[in-house]
Amino acid sequence: MIKNKKIYLSAKGLTKVFGFGRTRTLAVDHVDLDLYEGEVISIVGESGSGKTTLAKLLLGLINPTEGEIYFEGKERDLSTNKKRVAYWKNIQAIFQDPFSSYNIFNKIDAVLLDCIRMRGDGRLPYSEKVEMMEKACSFVNLKFDEMTNKYPFELSGGQMQRLMIARIFLLNPKILLADEITSMIDACSRATILDMLLQLRDDIGMSVIFITHDIGLAYFVSDKVYIMDQGMFVESGTADEVILNPKEPYTQRLISDVPKIYEEWDLSTV
Amino acid sequence: MKHTLGQIFRSPKFLVGFVIFMAILLLVIIYPLFVTDNPLGIIGQGTFFEPGIYVNVYDSLRSPQYILNLDNAAINRIASRLGDQERQDMKEWLIEYGVPEDEIDIDDTESLMELWVNNYDSTIVVPGMTAAKRKYYVRLDASLEGILATEGFHISVRNEETGDLDEVGYVNQKDYVNVNQVANVRILPLGTDNFGRDMLTELVAAIGVSLKIGLVAGLIATMIGLSLGLLAGYIGGWLDDIIMFITNLFTVIPSFVLLILISYSIGQEQRGAITIAAVIGLTSWVWTTRAVRAQVISLRNRDHVNLSKLSGHSVLHIIVADILPYIASYVFMALILQISSGILAEAGLSILGLGPKTTEVPTLGLMMNWAMIYSAHIMGKWWAYFPVIVAIALVSFSLNLMNTGLDQVFNPALRD
Amino acid sequence: MSNYMLEVKELTTKYITRFKENVYAVDHVSLAVEEGKSLGIAGESGCGKSTLALSLMGYYFPPLHYTSGEIIINGKNISGMDPDSVRKLILGKEIAYIPQSAMNALNPTQKIIRFIEDVVHAHHPDASKEYILELATERFETLGLPPNVLEKYPVELSGGMKQRTVIATSVILGPKVLIADEPSSALDVTSQKKVIKMLRDMMDKGIIKSMIFITHELPLLYNVTDDIMVMYAGQIVEQASAKNAVFDPLHPYAYGLMGAIIVPEEGLRDVSLRAIPGVPPNLKDPPSGCRFAERCKFVQPECLVNSVLMRELGNNRAYRCIFTEEELREFYQNDKK
Amino acid sequence: MLQAKRGMAVFSNCQSIGGAALKGYLKYFGGKLIWFLITLIFAFLLNFILPRLMPGDPVAIITQRVVQGMTSQTGIQKVYEEYATLFGTNRPMHEQFFLYVRNLFQGNLGTSFSQYPRPVADILKSSLGWTLALQLPAILVGWMIGNTLGALAAYVKKGFDKVLLPASIFLSNLPAFGMAVILLVIFGVQLKWFPTSGGYGFDMIPKFSWDFIKSVILHYQLPFWSIVTIAIGGQAIGMRSMSIYELNADYVKFARFLGIKDRKIIGYVFRNAMLPQITGLALSIGTMVGGALVAETIFSYPGLGSTILTAVMGQDYPMISAATLLITLMVLVTTFLIEILYGVIDPRIKAAQTD
């Protein structure tokens, strides 16, 4: 069923090198990736595997050393600020730490108003903008009037992360990149966050790229899984293929190292 | 924002520093409103007049006289002429002469004078006393001669035609004048300096100028530091390497030596106060650049900056809205330190004679320099240099205290 | 009744914040661990589990202050002991502590062996350097750590290696009780497994007599500890064997928590995850009745009235709720439909 | 004392530099060395150019002084040309620079204008000895005392910290000459314990007799203590905040929970807080030299400070550029040495250097 969908994003031979001489590090090493409309994929890797660098490459926040990124079949061109903004209308992100995602000197309304301006509705009367913001907040079951002209430090982690999703609701991009968005959130509010994202996927066909170290989460939420280690994709395929019967030794060891509760967790294979 | 302001004004260190600094600032602003004469105006003929109230003798003779019967008036009059040294010498002579020591009490002026008058005779040759010593005693005896006299002074005026002196008035020992009624009275709380200028007025003006120099130097250094730090930190790459190379160069070359070289090569004529401030500013931006760069680098890939990019903001907007507010507190603290070091640098330079031109404007450094050249400190003229040191110390102490207070507000780990 | 390595009765400790407010992060906690057994303590961030770890050590320094309750280690009541003798006789010897972030738990400018010498000399001043080196080498080898680590500086070790070195160091004197506060959560999965294996080996080989393992990762606790306690807002709300706690939780919070577990195992994709709305209460002035009341799906008016006591069910199973076991099981039955 | 024992432990660990680490080391210090040389060249350039920017013509001033009595214009002109060639000021700028550098390497720093026939080199040689003898020990002693006081303020929280911090803030921003003058007045003029100016008695000729040395020691005291008190203030504040940071580090809590006594833990903290202060010393030597120069001029101590002052008064270009170059060199060398020493002492830095 994925096949007849449009292809949103693909990367060919994507590479990123930092530093030179003594401090030269190869963060992303010739990575290939395809993302279809409405598809949820996960990039799973330990810290230092290069998954965050890959995320920044896909987002266009940093430029690749080698390889190309195609958006909707055409090669991506981010030479001018106008082109970059046009690209960012279609691809957005939510980051790991809600507390550091907000500018502490601005009220949280600024975050939502930025999105409205970026959508091109900047000149709408303020009342209409408030209406939009109320709709977005209700989507993430927050009440706008409880939120408005508050400063970030007056909100809880869960509320802030949900406001980030409200932001995505306003921009309704084609692709959302979620970088470790649940690792700072308590388990019991994790489910609500995931449901909201999947809801957006069903409503507007938004495709999601999950960046995570939590293999359980990847298995639970995504259609395709890419296992990443030292900048390279070690294995990729559907969630059941990769996680339930992995072929590569690295993936096998990775899956066996995760504690299980239904099957026996074999501690001898250290 | 209100919340942090509240916190700032609750930190004791900041408050003390702020109060001292404001007091100095107010002094510099308000004092010239009352005392309008030129700080470099020479009013005293002669060097280093002691602090005190200077009453015009001529006018006091003209002003109304009042009779006051004060019992220790005579003793005060003698005491003011008999220093400890003279009392010691008198005691010595009397012992030599044969008066038993326990009878002599040099603190009781009256009994000492009586013994002296009854026993001293310049003709007696005391064994073992040099000729110079004997002449000294003769002079001492003569100077005491008039003290006990009870009659007053006759005041006379030379008559143009006859050429002789007509008596105009008589002043006896109990006549007093009311200072407020004397036409010309000048209070010199800090006396005068070696040129004869009123120290207090000069000091206040100097503090004002030094503050201006510190402010200009501080602003220049902080602006350079901020812009270079932002460029190096945010844009990075080869630009960062060049800026850091220059910064490292300036870190190693001692800024004070650089100051000497530059201000020296400007030459005496162009060295006005503001040029010196500019030179100090141009050689002391290194610390701020380094610190701002470090902070900007850590901010550059923070999530809120990336999100701001993703929300379509321009680089300029990101720098102004997302980077600057985060480092504003640090930059302000750096400014305070730069001002304080600017003032100290100017003072240091002036001591070496490389400070601003002397004729136009007094600065704290210049006043120190003049005091040193005319060795006020060796001759014990404390009012020529000590108040200047205290002024410099107070200004930089208050600035630094404010900085430490802010430091504790902005990084809680340092809170004691 | 086999003897308890660690018994804690009604322990209460508080934080005094900078604004002089009291935060009761540990509120009348009671627990006991028998010899050869290990106890897991699960809870979300901010529930007071890390504070509990520090409070169990019997040694307090600002901002944490002791309020009331008893701590009995290997039969010795240490709650009344003066701090210096607690440090000399108990800390490192009877009870050991593993911090969460091992990254900077070791003195950065000192070799590992020098630090171990200091630890041993704190309790046995006359132990010779050779004896200590021998003891450390033997202990590192039994725990699967290369002995040449002893000559290295912390900065030369990887994250996983540093954490395992910290653990080996803290049990060098064979303490009765080991308190491990999130020992593996900052590590990658592979290093985490090595740490867990090390902890299990130490229990099996009798290097330590008992262990309290504190973490928010429930699948870990299920595989490591014999019993599990669930903590919420400074109080213990559920106490059971590992199996019962995960598969048959009684307290509504525990029920919600266990429903939110995600593990990469077959069949998990079609199970709908459970969520608990709302946020934990502020510990500065906790609500009077049941502290979980405002977030509980099955809340009744009487929950909010008086504080709820633990209900014992025998063979050290208990939960803190006013409903009986049957009522709760019935709620969960029709909640699943 | 604690310090000595700590020092031993420090040097015992530097033999353990393995082969691979050595290669990393050399590459790291190779880079540092190149940067050191570039800075040196830049310092040469600066010291050469700046005096030459001076308005007015130095050679004209000397000829004026020399030709006092002469009347004939041509005579004066000839003397001017002779000096111009001697000092090379009539050659194009870049040629002058090469001449300047060539002389530099031969140790010939040109002849001093103000003290004419005497070459700059030996004026500097004599004053350098005095400055080194005064400033290095003073800066080190000030650094030591400052750090110990700072550490004490951090550990002994209550009384000590409330008193010491404001005092050290006040001390550290007293101007260098301010402290010098105050000490001079109190101990020199009032109490007459120490002489107030000069490096040794005026009537003495420098020789190794006991009373000459006694006189030097006496003259040494006031300038020495005025530099020390300034250094104390700055270092104390730095050390205090460093110690507070270290005291809050996790290893302190972990060590306590293993039963290690506070005295030993404070030993760890002191050492970890002290090491970054060594870089602090390297960085602050530059600024301290400035302050110390001023203190020298107050006591007319025969060091580089007074030499620079007389050179400035006498508009003596070769003297000024040579003296400032010398100071820059001194600072450069000490900073470089301390950086090497730092790598040896602090394993955290050694790891950063070799990986």
mmCIF file of N, CA, C and O in Angstrom, chain C residues 54 57 61 87 91-92 97 99 101 104-110 118 122-123 153 155 166 170, chain D residues 13 250-251 253-262 264-265 268 271-272 275 346-348 351:
data_model
loop_
_atom_site.group_PDB
_atom_site.id
_atom_site.type_symbol
_atom_site.label_atom_id
_atom_site.label_comp_id
_atom_site.label_asym_id
_atom_site.label_seq_id
_atom_site.Cartn_x
_atom_site.Cartn_y
_atom_site.Cartn_z
ATOM 1 N N LEU C 54 19.359 8.595 48.560
ATOM 2 C CA LEU C 54 20.272 9.356 49.434
ATOM 3 C C LEU C 54 19.853 9.203 50.900
ATOM 4 O O LEU C 54 20.710 9.094 51.788
ATOM 5 N N MET C 57 21.048 6.207 53.054
ATOM 6 C CA MET C 57 22.461 6.071 53.445
ATOM 7 C C MET C 57 22.666 6.445 54.915
ATOM 8 O O MET C 57 23.713 6.174 55.485
ATOM 9 N N PHE C 61 23.445 15.753 54.279
ATOM 10 C CA PHE C 61 24.062 17.098 54.252
ATOM 11 C C PHE C 61 23.154 17.988 53.406
ATOM 12 O O PHE C 61 22.410 17.510 52.555
ATOM 13 N N ARG C 87 29.983 7.847 58.939
ATOM 14 C CA ARG C 87 30.937 7.831 57.813
ATOM 15 C C ARG C 87 32.019 6.776 58.053
ATOM 16 O O ARG C 87 32.421 6.051 57.152
ATOM 17 N N LEU C 91 29.339 3.964 56.053
ATOM 18 C CA LEU C 91 29.397 4.316 54.611
ATOM 19 C C LEU C 91 30.566 3.596 53.931
ATOM 20 O O LEU C 91 31.696 3.635 54.404
ATOM 21 N N GLY C 92 30.280 2.880 52.827
ATOM 22 C CA GLY C 92 31.343 2.209 52.081
ATOM 23 C C GLY C 92 31.617 0.827 52.645
ATOM 24 O O GLY C 92 32.048 -0.081 51.938
ATOM 25 N N TYR C 97 26.855 3.030 47.763
ATOM 26 C CA TYR C 97 25.943 3.840 46.917
ATOM 27 C C TYR C 97 26.562 3.977 45.531
ATOM 28 O O TYR C 97 27.766 4.187 45.374
ATOM 29 N N PRO C 99 26.129 6.286 42.193
ATOM 30 C CA PRO C 99 25.417 7.487 41.689
ATOM 31 C C PRO C 99 24.895 7.266 40.277
ATOM 32 O O PRO C 99 25.334 6.355 39.569
ATOM 33 N N SER C 101 24.983 9.494 37.514
ATOM 34 C CA SER C 101 25.876 9.807 36.385
ATOM 35 C C SER C 101 27.302 9.452 36.825
ATOM 36 O O SER C 101 27.894 10.123 37.650
ATOM 37 N N ASN C 104 31.071 11.931 36.188
ATOM 38 C CA ASN C 104 31.998 12.690 37.034
ATOM 39 C C ASN C 104 31.922 12.240 38.493
ATOM 40 O O ASN C 104 32.046 13.049 39.389
ATOM 41 N N ALA C 105 31.689 10.923 38.706
ATOM 42 C CA ALA C 105 31.627 10.438 40.090
ATOM 43 C C ALA C 105 33.045 10.125 40.588
ATOM 44 O O ALA C 105 33.273 9.950 41.776
ATOM 45 N N LEU C 106 34.004 10.066 39.663
ATOM 46 C CA LEU C 106 35.376 9.751 40.089
ATOM 47 C C LEU C 106 36.217 11.024 40.024
ATOM 48 O O LEU C 106 36.024 11.864 39.139
ATOM 49 N N ASN C 107 37.137 11.156 40.953
ATOM 50 C CA ASN C 107 38.005 12.333 40.971
ATOM 51 C C ASN C 107 38.844 12.341 39.691
ATOM 52 O O ASN C 107 39.655 11.449 39.464
ATOM 53 N N PRO C 108 38.622 13.359 38.815
ATOM 54 C CA PRO C 108 39.223 13.340 37.474
ATOM 55 C C PRO C 108 40.744 13.332 37.471
ATOM 56 O O PRO C 108 41.361 12.903 36.510
ATOM 57 N N THR C 109 41.393 13.821 38.547
ATOM 58 C CA THR C 109 42.858 13.928 38.453
ATOM 59 C C THR C 109 43.542 12.854 39.299
ATOM 60 O O THR C 109 44.629 13.081 39.819
ATOM 61 N N GLN C 110 42.885 11.730 39.456
ATOM 62 C CA GLN C 110 43.492 10.701 40.315
ATOM 63 C C GLN C 110 43.319 9.330 39.669
ATOM 64 O O GLN C 110 42.272 9.057 39.059
ATOM 65 N N ASP C 118 42.312 5.184 48.914
ATOM 66 C CA ASP C 118 41.708 6.135 49.871
ATOM 67 C C ASP C 118 40.454 5.545 50.503
ATOM 68 O O ASP C 118 40.200 5.704 51.703
ATOM 69 N N ALA C 122 40.074 4.670 54.477
ATOM 70 C CA ALA C 122 39.077 5.391 55.297
ATOM 71 C C ALA C 122 38.542 4.456 56.380
ATOM 72 O O ALA C 122 38.128 4.892 57.451
ATOM 73 N N HIS C 123 38.558 3.135 56.090
ATOM 74 C CA HIS C 123 37.972 2.207 57.073
ATOM 75 C C HIS C 123 39.042 1.317 57.709
ATOM 76 O O HIS C 123 38.901 0.875 58.831
ATOM 77 N N TYR C 153 43.389 6.918 34.343
ATOM 78 C CA TYR C 153 42.615 8.064 34.864
ATOM 79 C C TYR C 153 41.182 7.929 34.340
ATOM 80 O O TYR C 153 40.975 7.431 33.230
ATOM 81 N N VAL C 155 39.381 9.918 32.877
ATOM 82 C CA VAL C 155 39.139 10.560 31.566
ATOM 83 C C VAL C 155 39.520 9.604 30.431
ATOM 84 O O VAL C 155 39.066 9.758 29.302
ATOM 85 N N VAL C 166 33.072 2.446 38.688
ATOM 86 C CA VAL C 166 32.468 3.078 39.881
ATOM 87 C C VAL C 166 31.793 2.006 40.737
ATOM 88 O O VAL C 166 31.974 1.951 41.952
ATOM 89 N N SER C 170 32.830 0.860 44.540
ATOM 90 C CA SER C 170 31.978 1.113 45.719
ATOM 91 C C SER C 170 31.704 -0.177 46.495
ATOM 92 O O SER C 170 31.323 -0.119 47.657
ATOM 93 N N ASN D 13 53.573 10.893 37.903
ATOM 94 C CA ASN D 13 52.744 10.274 36.854
ATOM 95 C C ASN D 13 53.213 10.644 35.461
ATOM 96 O O ASN D 13 52.648 10.243 34.489
ATOM 97 N N ASP D 250 30.088 15.945 41.504
ATOM 98 C CA ASP D 250 29.525 14.670 41.972
ATOM 99 C C ASP D 250 30.559 13.854 42.734
ATOM 100 O O ASP D 250 30.207 13.144 43.685
ATOM 101 N N TYR D 251 31.844 13.951 42.353
ATOM 102 C CA TYR D 251 32.810 13.036 42.987
ATOM 103 C C TYR D 251 32.959 13.353 44.478
ATOM 104 O O TYR D 251 33.336 12.501 45.282
ATOM 105 N N LYS D 253 30.393 14.076 46.455
ATOM 106 C CA LYS D 253 29.301 13.345 47.120
ATOM 107 C C LYS D 253 29.632 11.840 47.147
ATOM 108 O O LYS D 253 29.532 11.186 48.167
ATOM 109 N N PHE D 254 30.112 11.334 45.995
ATOM 110 C CA PHE D 254 30.399 9.891 45.914
ATOM 111 C C PHE D 254 31.489 9.509 46.925
ATOM 112 O O PHE D 254 31.358 8.531 47.664
ATOM 113 N N ALA D 255 32.549 10.363 47.003
ATOM 114 C CA ALA D 255 33.648 10.058 47.937
ATOM 115 C C ALA D 255 33.110 10.064 49.377
ATOM 116 O O ALA D 255 33.448 9.198 50.191
ATOM 117 N N ARG D 256 32.243 11.017 49.659
ATOM 118 C CA ARG D 256 31.684 11.065 51.046
ATOM 119 C C ARG D 256 30.936 9.777 51.337
ATOM 120 O O ARG D 256 31.063 9.186 52.399
ATOM 121 N N PHE D 257 30.149 9.329 50.331
ATOM 122 C CA PHE D 257 29.317 8.124 50.579
ATOM 123 C C PHE D 257 30.176 6.872 50.683
ATOM 124 O O PHE D 257 29.698 5.809 51.046
ATOM 125 N N LEU D 258 31.462 6.979 50.315
ATOM 126 C CA LEU D 258 32.340 5.812 50.511
ATOM 127 C C LEU D 258 33.083 5.954 51.835
ATOM 128 O O LEU D 258 34.007 5.204 52.119
ATOM 129 N N GLY D 259 32.732 6.981 52.598
ATOM 130 C CA GLY D 259 33.297 7.115 53.934
ATOM 131 C C GLY D 259 34.612 7.860 53.991
ATOM 132 O O GLY D 259 35.252 7.931 55.028
ATOM 133 N N ILE D 260 35.028 8.420 52.822
ATOM 134 C CA ILE D 260 36.341 9.121 52.852
ATOM 135 C C ILE D 260 36.194 10.404 53.677
ATOM 136 O O ILE D 260 35.194 11.113 53.581
ATOM 137 N N LYS D 261 37.223 10.711 54.458
ATOM 138 C CA LYS D 261 37.122 11.869 55.368
ATOM 139 C C LYS D 261 37.149 13.177 54.577
ATOM 140 O O LYS D 261 37.689 13.264 53.474
ATOM 141 N N ASP D 262 36.545 14.198 55.202
ATOM 142 C CA ASP D 262 36.458 15.508 54.526
ATOM 143 C C ASP D 262 37.842 16.048 54.205
ATOM 144 O O ASP D 262 38.068 16.612 53.137
ATOM 145 N N LYS D 264 40.541 14.647 53.274
ATOM 146 C CA LYS D 264 41.103 14.097 52.025
ATOM 147 C C LYS D 264 40.311 14.604 50.827
ATOM 148 O O LYS D 264 40.863 14.989 49.799
ATOM 149 N N ILE D 265 38.990 14.703 50.998
ATOM 150 C CA ILE D 265 38.166 15.172 49.861
ATOM 151 C C ILE D 265 38.552 16.605 49.515
ATOM 152 O O ILE D 265 38.700 16.978 48.351
ATOM 153 N N TYR D 268 41.398 16.652 47.312
ATOM 154 C CA TYR D 268 41.036 16.467 45.885
ATOM 155 C C TYR D 268 40.592 17.811 45.292
ATOM 156 O O TYR D 268 41.053 18.248 44.242
ATOM 157 N N ARG D 271 43.230 20.449 44.743
ATOM 158 C CA ARG D 271 44.096 20.153 43.589
ATOM 159 C C ARG D 271 43.344 20.413 42.283
ATOM 160 O O ARG D 271 43.854 21.072 41.379
ATOM 161 N N ASN D 272 42.097 19.966 42.197
ATOM 162 C CA ASN D 272 41.350 20.147 40.941
ATOM 163 C C ASN D 272 41.037 21.612 40.685
ATOM 164 O O ASN D 272 40.926 22.028 39.532
ATOM 165 N N LEU D 275 44.594 23.490 39.586
ATOM 166 C CA LEU D 275 45.215 23.278 38.266
ATOM 167 C C LEU D 275 44.773 24.323 37.247
ATOM 168 O O LEU D 275 45.615 24.946 36.621
ATOM 169 N N ASP D 346 48.004 17.961 34.690
ATOM 170 C CA ASP D 346 46.562 17.653 34.765
ATOM 171 C C ASP D 346 46.194 16.585 33.722
ATOM 172 O O ASP D 346 46.216 16.844 32.525
ATOM 173 N N PRO D 347 45.873 15.362 34.167
ATOM 174 C CA PRO D 347 45.560 14.290 33.211
ATOM 175 C C PRO D 347 44.408 14.670 32.278
ATOM 176 O O PRO D 347 44.370 14.276 31.123
ATOM 177 N N ARG D 348 43.487 15.499 32.745
ATOM 178 C CA ARG D 348 42.356 15.861 31.872
ATOM 179 C C ARG D 348 42.877 16.572 30.631
ATOM 180 O O ARG D 348 42.461 16.318 29.513
ATOM 181 N N ALA D 351 44.974 14.170 28.339
ATOM 182 C CA ALA D 351 44.112 13.332 27.472
ATOM 183 C C ALA D 351 43.670 14.161 26.277
ATOM 184 O O ALA D 351 43.715 13.721 25.133
#
